[in-house]
């Protein structure tokens, strides 16, 4: 049994990712959350990990990206909310005391869309997510794709509509767009008073307070509390016209949207929406305070064998990310583990389930703000970094002894494909080893054509091919060459009808390949070929992710 104190440690954890289309303001918001948490003291301390569009073949940029992303992979800090306490002091009723100091773990996701798969995997390690949307651009492609993963996993999400200090879309239109494009119900919990040049502030529906906007300041002015939006003081502060408009808008919100339901949010069906400007530190505190109260503490995780509850006393965890060391002379990596249950203790033996081997770790690290420190213990919800010399693959499980396999680390159908060839016949072994390790790290996916045995690499974007080639050369002293391959999609196939599956595989032999686990993959070279196959073979299911 976990002690009461250990249970409290787990309950106070909030592990989440901030996701957005590049440039919506993810880095800026992360930084402001760290500022509020007291984890950093100056703005500008968090480096954007994105590779600028113009620099796709700039190796320094890629190296920088890898270096920065290990430093900022996880940012942990403690936060004590002020809201309930302020309310209590002011004598407000119906406020529960909350003296909890929350432990927040923000998982960073790569900014560049070619690393989308990395982001998808990071989403398997979080208990909730904050989606940042640019008020002028609305929902963009990358947001849509990331949200699909959240929906698939029923991850609770909050939406932060950023850049309200600029002219953008109408807030009601934005809410409709989010609802329509992201396929989730929304409920505004804060509401902007104008935007752009005329942006005056945000009315906090969740807390019934008004924050007035001061464009040149990096701090929010005192928030002013109202029990009623018709309070004449609001008009005195923002002007009659805006006060009237705010009242109308709030009436409309009450009329159109159902009251906020925490249960629907936790079920991943309803997204509370906040408005603000991360750059101006505006609306961020509201988001954070609401977040710590309603966002889930570590959630149960589904393993193939059973559901694992965070409160179990036995430790379990899975590896969702491997970060290779940038120093090519030391082939050591950091394997990032999400703790699913119990408590992890340094120098204790745990079972590496795939290898059926006991291992212990003398120098596990945790991540506090931007520092990496050795930890003696860590709890469910935490992310720990384990120094690794090639023992771990993405998806590996560590336990106190039980044979568990965690589900939910799907590979997605890649979008670009190339044949990989050895460009230096003397270095075949190095190439094979390098390719195998990069695939274990999840850099890209490897398929083997059944027609000619050639190796095919599938990626999300061109940049990954460049990274693979570069890293093979620098870390494994191997040289590769790419051969173009016309390909539309790779689908994992399965069927209960063994005879039909067999016929299909024979007839489509030229399109068949196996993935790294030996599973059958149909490589359609055009949408038409895929469509025809789907029409002709009704008993075969074509999956676009490897998890089904
Ligand atoms: P990302 O991580 O989602 O890619 O976005 P990031 O935070 O890097 O923000 C992208 C750009 O948007 C940055 O400008 C940032 O300063 C700006 N930005 C973020 N939040 C706001 C906001 O609330 N209002 C306004 N007006 N701008 C905002 P940049 O010029 O690309 O970068 P920088 O040179 O300022 O760092």
XYZ file of C-alpha atoms and ligand atoms in Angstrom:
584
model
C 0.000 0.000 0.000
C 1.148 3.488 -0.738
C 1.234 5.678 2.330
C -1.180 8.553 2.597
C 1.623 10.957 1.839
C 2.628 9.011 -1.269
C -0.963 9.071 -2.480
C -1.052 12.829 -1.981
C 2.133 13.117 -4.035
C 0.383 11.404 -6.941
C -2.848 13.368 -6.575
C -1.043 16.699 -6.751
C 0.592 15.912 -10.079
C -0.580 17.490 -13.323
C 1.226 16.182 -16.367
C 0.291 17.769 -19.662
C 1.470 18.977 -23.045
C 0.909 22.270 -24.780
C 0.138 21.668 -28.423
C -0.330 24.036 -31.315
C 0.401 24.748 -34.906
C 3.865 26.353 -35.188
C 3.810 30.049 -34.303
C 0.523 30.064 -32.403
C 2.424 30.842 -29.190
C 3.222 27.510 -27.511
C 6.722 28.558 -26.443
C 5.538 31.925 -25.192
C 2.733 30.374 -23.164
C 5.056 27.721 -21.699
C 7.412 30.446 -20.607
C 4.657 32.453 -18.965
C 3.413 29.396 -17.089
C 6.955 28.866 -15.804
C 7.121 32.506 -14.761
C 3.923 32.119 -12.757
C 5.259 28.974 -11.190
C 8.375 30.863 -10.121
C 10.411 28.310 -12.054
C 12.103 31.006 -14.104
C 12.442 34.651 -13.313
C 13.058 36.336 -16.618
C 11.148 36.166 -19.833
C 13.142 34.825 -22.764
C 14.617 31.947 -20.811
C 12.726 29.297 -22.713
C 14.130 28.795 -26.164
C 11.832 28.050 -29.002
C 12.701 24.582 -30.224
C 11.388 25.152 -33.670
C 13.456 24.975 -36.776
C 12.735 27.998 -38.872
C 11.177 27.173 -42.205
C 14.054 28.762 -44.049
C 16.620 26.607 -42.327
C 15.505 23.080 -43.164
C 18.922 22.022 -44.344
C 20.918 23.938 -41.829
C 22.579 21.231 -39.764
C 23.444 23.562 -36.974
C 19.763 24.231 -36.582
C 18.965 20.553 -36.407
C 21.677 19.962 -33.838
C 20.440 22.938 -31.911
C 16.947 21.555 -32.033
C 18.124 18.269 -30.596
C 20.139 19.990 -27.910
C 17.377 22.306 -26.869
C 14.720 19.688 -26.929
C 16.531 17.567 -24.360
C 16.885 20.555 -22.071
C 13.251 21.465 -22.391
C 11.727 18.028 -22.882
C 9.974 18.156 -19.547
C 9.555 21.196 -17.385
C 8.459 20.534 -13.843
C 7.549 23.086 -11.200
C 5.389 23.513 -8.114
C 2.465 25.887 -8.079
C 0.199 27.041 -5.270
C -2.997 28.547 -6.639
C -4.164 31.831 -5.224
C -7.745 31.996 -6.411
C -9.616 29.986 -3.797
C -7.530 31.433 -1.053
C -8.154 34.971 -2.278
C -11.833 34.215 -2.451
C -11.859 32.807 1.031
C -10.116 35.856 2.384
C -12.636 38.077 0.677
C -15.384 36.157 2.455
C -16.863 34.650 -0.702
C -19.071 31.655 -0.141
C -18.954 28.217 -1.709
C -15.236 28.109 -2.106
C -13.438 25.039 -0.994
C -10.135 25.545 0.730
C -7.260 24.581 -1.487
C -3.862 24.592 0.087
C -2.506 22.062 -2.358
C 0.814 22.828 -3.917
C 0.435 21.265 -7.338
C 3.337 19.646 -9.091
C 3.146 20.515 -12.745
C 4.996 18.648 -15.487
C 4.838 20.309 -18.892
C 5.962 18.036 -21.692
C 7.422 19.896 -24.599
C 6.529 18.868 -28.113
C 8.677 19.549 -31.158
C 7.697 22.655 -33.011
C 8.488 21.441 -36.487
C 5.707 19.523 -38.149
C 8.105 16.968 -39.613
C 8.535 15.738 -36.067
C 4.811 15.264 -35.620
C 5.232 11.596 -34.764
C 7.368 12.602 -31.785
C 4.555 14.836 -30.641
C 1.996 12.069 -31.075
C 4.067 9.840 -28.847
C 4.504 12.563 -26.248
C 0.727 12.788 -26.109
C 0.616 9.180 -24.913
C 2.499 10.252 -21.789
C 0.252 13.123 -20.714
C -2.921 13.200 -18.692
C -4.287 16.309 -20.386
C -3.396 18.943 -22.962
C -3.683 22.662 -23.596
C -4.304 23.602 -27.213
C -3.071 27.048 -28.247
C -4.849 28.727 -31.143
C -3.897 31.952 -32.870
C -6.948 34.237 -32.747
C -6.262 35.543 -36.240
C -5.501 32.222 -37.911
C -7.991 30.019 -36.107
C -7.638 26.235 -36.271
C -4.653 25.216 -38.420
C -3.572 21.868 -39.912
C -1.206 20.763 -37.195
C -3.726 21.582 -34.466
C -6.280 19.455 -36.254
C -3.966 16.470 -36.483
C -2.804 16.700 -32.891
C -6.364 16.992 -31.737
C -7.224 13.777 -33.587
C -4.739 12.001 -31.341
C -6.243 13.597 -28.230
C -9.704 12.526 -29.330
C -8.535 9.000 -30.017
C -7.129 8.791 -26.503
C -9.967 10.784 -24.890
C -7.407 13.207 -23.468
C -9.041 16.146 -21.680
C -8.126 19.381 -23.469
C -8.374 23.077 -22.682
C -8.170 25.683 -25.400
C -6.251 28.955 -25.094
C -7.076 31.462 -27.812
C -3.934 33.536 -28.029
C -2.899 36.888 -29.500
C -6.063 38.744 -28.530
C -3.936 41.901 -28.593
C -4.062 41.605 -32.381
C -7.004 41.920 -34.703
C -8.405 38.444 -35.133
C -11.549 36.526 -35.837
C -14.760 37.122 -33.930
C -14.670 35.108 -30.661
C -18.026 33.426 -31.345
C -16.841 32.452 -34.823
C -13.663 31.065 -33.282
C -15.659 28.951 -30.861
C -17.740 27.576 -33.741
C -14.584 26.875 -35.699
C -12.963 25.025 -32.788
C -16.102 22.983 -32.239
C -16.459 22.125 -35.927
C -12.830 21.606 -36.866
C -11.605 19.912 -33.720
C -14.715 17.826 -33.179
C -15.190 18.720 -29.530
C -17.832 20.679 -27.628
C -16.618 23.963 -26.215
C -17.525 26.126 -23.247
C -15.921 29.551 -22.804
C -14.696 30.121 -19.263
C -13.300 33.551 -20.001
C -14.447 36.199 -22.436
C -12.550 39.012 -24.169
C -13.662 42.611 -24.170
C -12.824 43.591 -27.724
C -9.561 42.651 -29.372
C -6.586 44.144 -31.197
C -6.083 47.844 -30.566
C -9.336 48.003 -28.629
C -8.634 44.963 -26.442
C -9.598 45.981 -22.924
C -9.464 42.854 -20.902
C -10.865 39.464 -20.144
C -13.912 38.682 -18.066
C -13.226 35.515 -16.170
C -16.468 33.554 -16.243
C -15.062 30.722 -14.136
C -14.175 33.037 -11.262
C -16.474 36.047 -11.948
C -13.578 38.483 -12.073
C -12.497 41.082 -14.551
C -8.892 41.620 -15.558
C -8.116 44.836 -17.319
C -5.510 44.814 -19.982
C -2.432 47.027 -19.859
C -0.632 46.559 -23.127
C 2.807 47.694 -22.037
C 3.029 45.741 -18.875
C 4.249 42.262 -18.410
C 2.054 41.810 -15.401
C -1.677 41.643 -15.029
C -3.233 44.539 -13.189
C -5.134 43.660 -10.043
C -8.117 41.584 -10.956
C -11.379 43.063 -9.835
C -14.095 40.797 -8.560
C -17.782 41.160 -9.405
C -20.692 39.107 -8.319
C -22.849 40.399 -11.110
C -21.938 41.411 -14.658
C -24.491 44.219 -14.495
C -22.429 45.903 -11.781
C -22.156 49.573 -12.866
C -18.504 49.564 -11.877
C -17.735 47.472 -14.961
C -19.150 50.230 -17.186
C -17.092 52.755 -15.280
C -13.980 50.722 -16.008
C -14.474 49.724 -19.646
C -17.062 52.210 -20.896
C -20.828 51.868 -21.348
C -20.711 50.401 -24.813
C -18.248 47.630 -24.001
C -19.952 46.845 -20.704
C -23.246 46.447 -22.541
C -21.649 44.281 -25.207
C -20.042 42.129 -22.516
C -23.419 41.617 -20.869
C -24.987 40.663 -24.170
C -22.174 38.290 -25.004
C -22.359 36.613 -21.619
C -26.126 36.220 -21.948
C -25.589 34.688 -25.327
C -22.985 32.294 -23.913
C -25.349 31.218 -21.151
C -28.078 30.710 -23.747
C -26.063 28.856 -26.344
C -23.620 26.761 -24.339
C -24.410 24.262 -21.647
C -23.031 25.062 -18.211
C -19.460 23.906 -17.801
C -19.316 20.256 -16.820
C -16.106 19.023 -15.266
C -17.141 15.437 -15.948
C -17.517 16.126 -19.691
C -14.133 17.828 -19.722
C -12.506 14.864 -17.985
C -14.160 12.507 -20.459
C -12.504 14.443 -23.291
C -15.843 15.603 -24.676
C -15.845 19.255 -23.693
C -13.073 21.800 -23.953
C -13.142 24.870 -21.714
C -11.917 27.893 -23.673
C -9.835 30.822 -22.415
C -8.852 33.978 -24.252
C -5.710 36.028 -23.732
C -2.327 37.114 -24.938
C 0.589 34.967 -23.876
C 3.121 37.564 -24.980
C 1.537 40.142 -22.683
C 1.044 37.628 -19.862
C -2.637 38.204 -20.170
C -5.266 35.567 -19.427
C -2.483 33.112 -18.560
C -3.006 33.090 -14.815
C -6.714 32.426 -15.280
C -5.867 29.488 -17.471
C -3.320 28.128 -14.997
C -5.548 28.515 -11.939
C -8.473 26.827 -13.612
C -6.158 24.193 -15.028
C -4.718 23.063 -11.684
C -8.204 22.741 -10.248
C -9.912 20.811 -12.954
C -7.168 19.055 -14.925
C -6.852 15.395 -14.022
C -4.235 13.987 -11.701
C -2.511 10.929 -13.247
C -5.101 8.802 -15.000
C -5.288 5.011 -15.211
C -3.311 3.593 -18.124
C -4.470 0.692 -20.255
C -2.005 -2.169 -20.600
C -2.671 -5.149 -22.854
C -3.186 -7.293 -19.785
C -5.249 -4.926 -17.620
C -5.858 -1.345 -16.605
C -3.170 0.039 -14.327
C -4.219 2.544 -11.681
C -1.737 5.247 -10.653
C -2.459 4.465 -6.997
C -1.183 0.904 -7.157
C 1.764 0.444 -4.862
C 3.860 -1.392 -7.449
C 5.872 0.710 -9.854
C 5.147 0.525 -13.600
C 6.165 2.827 -16.436
C 6.718 2.930 -20.177
C 9.227 4.541 -22.478
C 7.726 7.116 -24.839
C 10.812 8.904 -26.066
C 14.474 8.230 -26.562
C 16.881 11.062 -26.941
C 20.238 10.235 -28.410
C 23.211 11.967 -26.953
C 24.609 14.619 -29.169
C 28.159 13.536 -28.522
C 28.879 10.885 -31.180
C 31.779 9.492 -29.139
C 29.505 8.419 -26.345
C 26.628 6.484 -27.716
C 24.523 7.034 -24.622
C 20.915 8.085 -24.735
C 18.262 9.194 -22.339
C 15.144 7.053 -22.300
C 12.121 9.015 -21.084
C 9.713 7.011 -18.979
C 6.237 7.975 -17.892
C 5.498 6.504 -14.473
C 2.058 4.915 -14.663
C 1.734 3.638 -11.117
C 3.358 3.684 -7.710
C 6.731 5.062 -6.861
C 10.065 4.753 -8.632
C 13.103 4.469 -6.390
C 16.706 4.980 -7.451
C 19.011 1.952 -7.340
C 16.108 -0.466 -7.041
C 15.804 -3.443 -9.378
C 12.977 -3.290 -11.902
C 11.990 -5.662 -14.639
C 12.637 -4.737 -18.247
C 9.694 -6.737 -19.563
C 10.749 -7.142 -23.223
C 14.218 -8.307 -22.268
C 13.027 -10.241 -19.223
C 15.902 -8.718 -17.304
C 16.299 -6.971 -13.960
C 17.824 -3.513 -14.152
C 18.536 -0.766 -11.692
C 19.401 2.839 -12.252
C 21.993 4.772 -10.332
C 21.384 8.125 -11.961
C 17.744 8.612 -12.956
C 16.932 12.237 -13.657
C 13.891 14.354 -13.199
C 13.325 17.692 -14.800
C 12.723 20.830 -12.785
C 12.110 23.861 -14.927
C 15.175 23.791 -17.114
C 17.428 21.791 -14.875
C 18.012 18.092 -14.937
C 18.666 16.588 -11.524
C 19.257 13.144 -10.151
C 16.213 11.936 -8.251
C 15.914 9.410 -5.483
C 12.225 8.828 -6.001
C 9.510 9.809 -8.410
C 5.766 9.180 -8.503
C 3.028 8.163 -10.915
C 2.520 11.043 -13.328
C 6.191 12.002 -13.333
C 8.558 11.659 -16.218
C 12.008 10.325 -15.476
C 15.019 10.176 -17.742
C 17.042 6.970 -17.575
C 20.562 6.960 -19.008
C 20.639 4.202 -21.598
C 23.176 2.493 -23.782
C 20.807 0.865 -26.223
C 18.665 -1.236 -23.881
C 15.417 0.565 -24.497
C 13.022 0.950 -27.377
C 9.987 3.164 -27.563
C 7.105 1.325 -25.915
C 9.260 -0.704 -23.497
C 7.834 -1.348 -20.057
C 9.546 -1.379 -16.669
C 7.719 -2.906 -13.714
C 8.267 -4.176 -10.206
C 7.992 -7.688 -11.632
C 4.700 -8.032 -13.473
C 4.614 -8.776 -17.196
C 2.786 -5.767 -18.559
C 2.685 -4.236 -21.996
C 1.297 -0.740 -22.279
C -0.852 0.017 -25.256
C -1.285 3.293 -26.966
C 1.956 4.020 -28.745
C 0.715 3.803 -32.287
C 2.826 4.344 -35.355
C 0.996 6.498 -37.820
C 0.909 5.867 -41.518
C 3.856 7.876 -42.821
C 3.391 10.331 -45.635
C 6.714 10.222 -47.464
C 8.608 7.147 -48.530
C 12.065 6.482 -49.927
C 14.197 3.444 -50.527
C 17.289 3.558 -48.349
C 20.489 2.257 -49.915
C 23.981 1.732 -48.644
C 26.381 4.252 -50.156
C 29.484 2.686 -48.630
C 29.693 -1.102 -49.087
C 32.380 -1.367 -46.389
C 29.986 -0.026 -43.791
C 26.934 -2.272 -44.197
C 27.005 -3.373 -40.549
C 27.194 0.181 -39.285
C 24.336 1.171 -41.543
C 22.118 -1.690 -40.355
C 22.882 -0.907 -36.736
C 22.315 2.812 -37.197
C 19.041 2.319 -39.026
C 17.823 -0.154 -36.397
C 18.661 2.192 -33.542
C 17.156 5.245 -35.185
C 13.970 3.272 -35.784
C 13.934 2.171 -32.119
C 14.202 5.833 -31.241
C 11.157 6.421 -33.394
C 12.814 8.809 -35.837
C 10.976 7.165 -38.766
C 9.470 3.838 -39.775
C 11.129 1.000 -41.601
C 9.332 -1.316 -44.019
C 10.715 -4.218 -46.016
C 9.271 -4.781 -49.448
C 8.154 -8.361 -49.918
C 8.646 -8.090 -53.625
C 12.360 -7.326 -53.655
C 13.422 -7.189 -49.995
C 14.429 -3.548 -50.329
C 14.257 -1.356 -47.255
C 11.838 1.533 -47.290
C 11.876 4.416 -44.830
C 8.588 6.195 -44.181
C 8.494 9.634 -42.584
C 6.154 12.508 -41.915
C 8.333 15.060 -43.690
C 11.442 15.634 -45.777
C 13.420 16.878 -42.793
C 13.489 13.432 -41.223
C 15.328 11.985 -44.236
C 17.940 14.658 -43.814
C 18.231 13.989 -40.090
C 18.605 10.233 -40.667
C 21.301 10.685 -43.293
C 23.175 13.154 -41.129
C 22.980 11.084 -37.996
C 23.964 7.846 -39.772
C 27.061 9.606 -40.976
C 27.985 11.322 -37.727
C 26.962 8.779 -35.141
C 27.424 5.489 -37.001
C 29.992 6.370 -39.679
C 27.627 4.957 -42.282
C 26.553 6.503 -45.555
C 23.149 6.162 -47.111
C 21.544 7.158 -50.379
C 17.863 7.775 -51.007
C 15.978 6.434 -54.014
C 12.652 7.985 -54.849
C 9.551 5.923 -54.349
C 6.092 6.849 -55.533
C 3.832 5.949 -52.662
C 0.508 7.166 -51.342
C -0.055 5.409 -48.019
C 1.042 2.463 -45.946
C -1.842 0.635 -44.237
C -1.659 -2.144 -41.728
C -4.081 -4.868 -42.835
C -5.976 -7.495 -40.908
C -8.945 -9.785 -41.452
C -10.838 -12.575 -39.750
C -11.082 -14.206 -43.149
C -7.672 -15.896 -43.439
C -8.362 -17.142 -46.982
C -9.224 -13.678 -48.258
C -6.184 -12.199 -46.540
C -4.013 -14.820 -48.156
C -5.467 -14.202 -51.623
C -5.031 -10.469 -51.142
C -1.392 -10.843 -50.167
C -0.690 -13.020 -53.196
C -2.556 -10.817 -55.679
C -1.024 -7.632 -54.314
C 2.432 -9.062 -53.796
C 4.071 -6.081 -55.479
C 2.447 -3.744 -52.914
C 3.130 -5.824 -49.817
C 5.711 -5.079 -47.154
C 6.334 -5.884 -43.513
C 6.926 -3.388 -40.727
C 9.686 -3.710 -38.117
C 7.571 -6.134 -36.103
C 6.878 -8.319 -39.129
C 3.294 -7.189 -39.562
C 1.670 -7.028 -42.989
C 1.517 -3.614 -44.548
C -0.161 -2.714 -47.808
C 1.763 0.037 -49.603
C -0.673 1.706 -51.966
C 0.972 3.880 -54.574
C -2.154 5.957 -55.209
C -5.467 6.821 -53.600
C -7.123 4.941 -56.450
C -5.246 1.702 -55.750
C -6.194 1.928 -52.093
C -9.819 2.663 -52.894
C -9.994 -0.297 -55.288
C -8.444 -2.622 -52.725
C -10.931 -1.452 -50.097
C -13.832 -2.017 -52.512
C -12.680 -5.424 -53.692
C -11.776 -6.902 -50.335
C -14.628 -6.166 -48.002
C -13.410 -8.448 -45.232
C -10.055 -6.791 -44.915
C -9.641 -3.794 -42.659
C -7.111 -1.168 -43.671
C -5.673 0.636 -40.644
C -3.903 3.970 -40.803
C -2.207 3.530 -37.452
C -0.350 0.492 -36.224
C -2.543 0.213 -33.145
C -5.825 -1.560 -33.646
P 5.278 28.465 -31.149
O 6.120 28.012 -30.004
O 3.846 28.015 -31.050
O 5.842 28.203 -32.488
O 5.146 30.058 -31.047
P 6.004 31.125 -30.248
O 5.671 31.112 -28.811
O 7.430 31.022 -30.652
O 5.339 32.449 -30.846
C 5.346 32.734 -32.225
C 5.351 34.224 -32.433
O 4.138 34.791 -31.935
C 6.488 34.923 -31.699
O 6.882 36.021 -32.486
C 5.803 35.433 -30.443
O 6.454 36.559 -29.895
C 4.434 35.798 -30.982
N 3.388 35.787 -29.942
C 3.158 34.854 -28.995
N 2.109 35.211 -28.219
C 1.658 36.393 -28.691
C 0.604 37.270 -28.291
O -0.135 37.045 -27.352
N 0.448 38.407 -29.039
C 1.248 38.698 -30.096
N 1.019 39.827 -30.738
N 2.265 37.899 -30.487
C 2.468 36.759 -29.794
P 8.122 35.946 -33.470
O 8.281 37.302 -34.040
O 7.974 34.798 -34.418
O 9.290 35.537 -32.545
P 10.161 36.422 -31.598
O 11.203 36.920 -32.482
O 9.250 37.477 -31.034
O 10.624 35.439 -30.574
